[in-house]
Amino acid sequence: MLKQNRELRDGLRDLMPRLWRYGLVLSGSDDQARELAQATALRALEKADQYQPGTRLDHWCMAILSSIWKNELRARAVRRGQGLVPADEAGLLARDNGDVNILAAQVLSQMMTLPEAQRETMYLVYVEGFSYAEAAARLEIPVGTVMSRLAIGRKRLKEAMGE
């Protein structure tokens, strides 16, 4: 059990940047993203006995983060899309990369303007590399809905970017 807790802590430490990015995509706020990542790590440590070794820690933690976010949305009655910031201002792009791709910044900025459901689905599949089935399971929706959200999101991005 002690070894498992140590592995969980080490895994959480490595996951924090990804949890922050996911929190940023969901909330659109750097401060909120930090709080979500920290709350996720705390909840994961509190519920360590529920984690099953050999399964993907990142998927488990992202499910926790999403649950925390949805509970917060319900509690605050936040309307969708409120308070979003452009990707370059929010820090979604790598700060240490001097050759940041301008197109990537534009795409991310446009992605942040999509409705939350499309934005979250696109993030999980295209940024985090979840398969359609994994994203569907994480979001608790059918795979067909994932595919639909991705298609609509891509179409909106193309229209917004004039392509």
Coordinates of C-alpha atoms in Angstrom, one line a residue:
M1 CA 0.0 0.0 0.0
L2 CA 2.9 2.4 0.9
K3 CA 4.5 1.6 -2.5
Q4 CA 1.2 2.2 -4.3
N5 CA 0.9 5.6 -2.6
R6 CA 4.4 6.6 -3.5
E7 CA 3.7 5.6 -7.2
L8 CA 0.5 7.6 -7.1
R9 CA 2.3 10.7 -5.7
D10 CA 5.0 10.4 -8.3
G11 CA 2.4 9.9 -11.1
L12 CA 0.4 12.9 -9.9
R13 CA 3.6 15.1 -9.9
D14 CA 4.2 14.2 -13.5
L15 CA 0.5 14.8 -14.4
M16 CA 0.2 18.3 -12.9
P17 CA 1.0 20.2 -16.2
R18 CA -1.5 18.1 -18.1
L19 CA -4.2 18.5 -15.4
W20 CA -3.5 22.3 -15.5
R21 CA -3.9 22.4 -19.3
Y22 CA -7.2 20.4 -19.0
G23 CA -8.4 22.7 -16.3
L24 CA -7.5 25.7 -18.5
V25 CA -9.4 24.3 -21.5
L26 CA -12.4 23.8 -19.3
S27 CA -12.4 27.0 -17.3
G28 CA -10.5 29.4 -19.6
S29 CA -8.8 30.8 -16.5
D30 CA -5.2 30.3 -15.4
D31 CA -6.1 30.7 -11.7
Q32 CA -9.1 28.4 -12.0
A33 CA -7.0 25.8 -13.8
R34 CA -4.4 25.8 -11.0
E35 CA -7.1 25.4 -8.4
L36 CA -8.7 22.5 -10.4
A37 CA -5.3 20.7 -10.8
Q38 CA -4.6 21.1 -7.1
A39 CA -8.1 20.0 -6.1
T40 CA -7.7 17.0 -8.4
A41 CA -4.4 16.0 -6.9
L42 CA -5.9 16.3 -3.4
R43 CA -9.0 14.3 -4.3
A44 CA -6.8 11.6 -6.0
L45 CA -4.7 11.3 -2.8
E46 CA -7.8 11.2 -0.6
K47 CA -9.3 8.5 -2.8
A48 CA -6.1 6.6 -3.5
D49 CA -7.7 3.3 -2.3
Q50 CA -10.1 3.6 -5.3
Y51 CA -7.3 3.8 -7.9
Q52 CA -6.7 0.5 -9.5
P53 CA -3.0 -0.1 -10.2
G54 CA -2.3 -1.0 -13.8
T55 CA -5.0 1.3 -15.1
R56 CA -4.3 4.7 -16.6
L57 CA -3.7 7.3 -13.9
D58 CA -4.1 10.2 -16.3
H59 CA -7.6 9.0 -17.3
W60 CA -8.6 8.6 -13.7
C61 CA -7.3 12.0 -12.7
M62 CA -9.0 13.7 -15.7
A63 CA -12.3 12.2 -14.7
I64 CA -11.8 13.5 -11.2
L65 CA -11.0 17.0 -12.6
S66 CA -14.0 17.0 -14.8
S67 CA -16.2 16.0 -12.0
I68 CA -14.9 18.8 -9.8
W69 CA -15.4 21.3 -12.6
K70 CA -19.0 20.2 -13.3
N71 CA -19.8 20.4 -9.6
E72 CA -18.4 23.9 -9.5
L73 CA -20.4 24.9 -12.6
R74 CA -23.5 23.7 -11.0
A75 CA -22.8 25.4 -7.8
R76 CA -21.9 28.7 -9.4
A77 CA -24.6 28.4 -12.2
V78 CA -21.9 29.6 -14.7
R79 CA -23.2 30.1 -18.2
R80 CA -21.3 28.2 -21.0
G81 CA -18.5 30.2 -22.6
Q82 CA -18.4 32.9 -20.0
G83 CA -15.0 34.3 -19.1
L84 CA -12.9 32.6 -21.8
V85 CA -9.6 34.1 -22.8
P86 CA -7.6 33.6 -26.0
A87 CA -5.1 30.7 -25.9
D88 CA -2.0 32.9 -26.3
E89 CA -3.1 35.0 -23.3
A90 CA -4.1 32.0 -21.3
G91 CA -0.7 30.3 -21.7
L92 CA -1.9 27.2 -23.6
L93 CA 1.1 27.5 -25.9
A94 CA 4.6 26.4 -24.8
R95 CA 6.3 29.5 -23.3
D96 CA 9.8 28.0 -23.6
N97 CA 9.5 27.5 -27.4
G98 CA 10.7 30.6 -29.3
D99 CA 9.4 29.2 -32.5
V100 CA 5.7 29.0 -31.5
N101 CA 3.6 28.1 -34.5
I102 CA 1.3 31.0 -35.3
L103 CA -1.2 28.8 -36.8
A104 CA -1.4 26.7 -33.6
A105 CA -2.0 29.8 -31.6
Q106 CA -4.9 30.8 -33.9
V107 CA -6.4 27.3 -33.8
L108 CA -6.2 27.1 -30.0
S109 CA -7.7 30.6 -29.7
Q110 CA -10.6 29.6 -32.0
M111 CA -11.0 26.3 -30.1
M112 CA -11.5 28.3 -26.9
T113 CA -14.5 30.0 -28.4
L114 CA -16.3 26.7 -29.1
P115 CA -19.1 25.6 -26.8
E116 CA -17.8 23.7 -23.8
A117 CA -18.9 20.3 -25.0
Q118 CA -17.0 20.6 -28.3
R119 CA -14.0 22.3 -26.7
E120 CA -13.6 19.5 -24.1
T121 CA -14.1 16.7 -26.6
M122 CA -11.6 18.3 -29.1
Y123 CA -9.1 18.8 -26.3
L124 CA -9.3 15.2 -25.1
V125 CA -9.0 13.7 -28.6
Y126 CA -6.6 16.1 -30.3
V127 CA -4.4 17.4 -27.5
E128 CA -4.4 14.6 -25.0
G129 CA -4.6 11.8 -27.6
F130 CA -7.6 10.0 -26.1
S131 CA -9.2 7.5 -28.6
Y132 CA -12.8 8.2 -29.5
A133 CA -13.9 5.3 -27.2
E134 CA -11.8 6.6 -24.3
A135 CA -13.1 10.1 -24.7
A136 CA -16.7 8.8 -24.9
A137 CA -16.2 6.8 -21.7
R138 CA -14.5 9.8 -20.0
L139 CA -17.4 12.1 -21.0
E140 CA -20.0 9.5 -20.4
I141 CA -21.5 9.9 -24.0
P142 CA -21.8 7.6 -27.0
V143 CA -18.8 7.3 -29.4
G144 CA -21.1 8.7 -32.1
T145 CA -21.6 11.9 -30.1
V146 CA -17.8 12.3 -29.8
M147 CA -17.5 12.0 -33.6
S148 CA -20.3 14.5 -34.1
R149 CA -18.8 17.0 -31.7
L150 CA -15.4 16.6 -33.4
A151 CA -16.9 17.1 -36.8
I152 CA -18.9 20.2 -35.8
G153 CA -15.9 21.6 -33.9
R154 CA -13.6 21.1 -36.9
K155 CA -16.2 22.7 -39.2
R156 CA -16.5 25.7 -36.9
L157 CA -12.7 26.1 -36.7
K158 CA -12.4 26.0 -40.5
E159 CA -15.2 28.6 -40.9
A160 CA -13.7 30.9 -38.2
M161 CA -10.2 30.7 -39.8
G162 CA -11.5 31.2 -43.3
E163 CA -10.4 27.9 -44.7

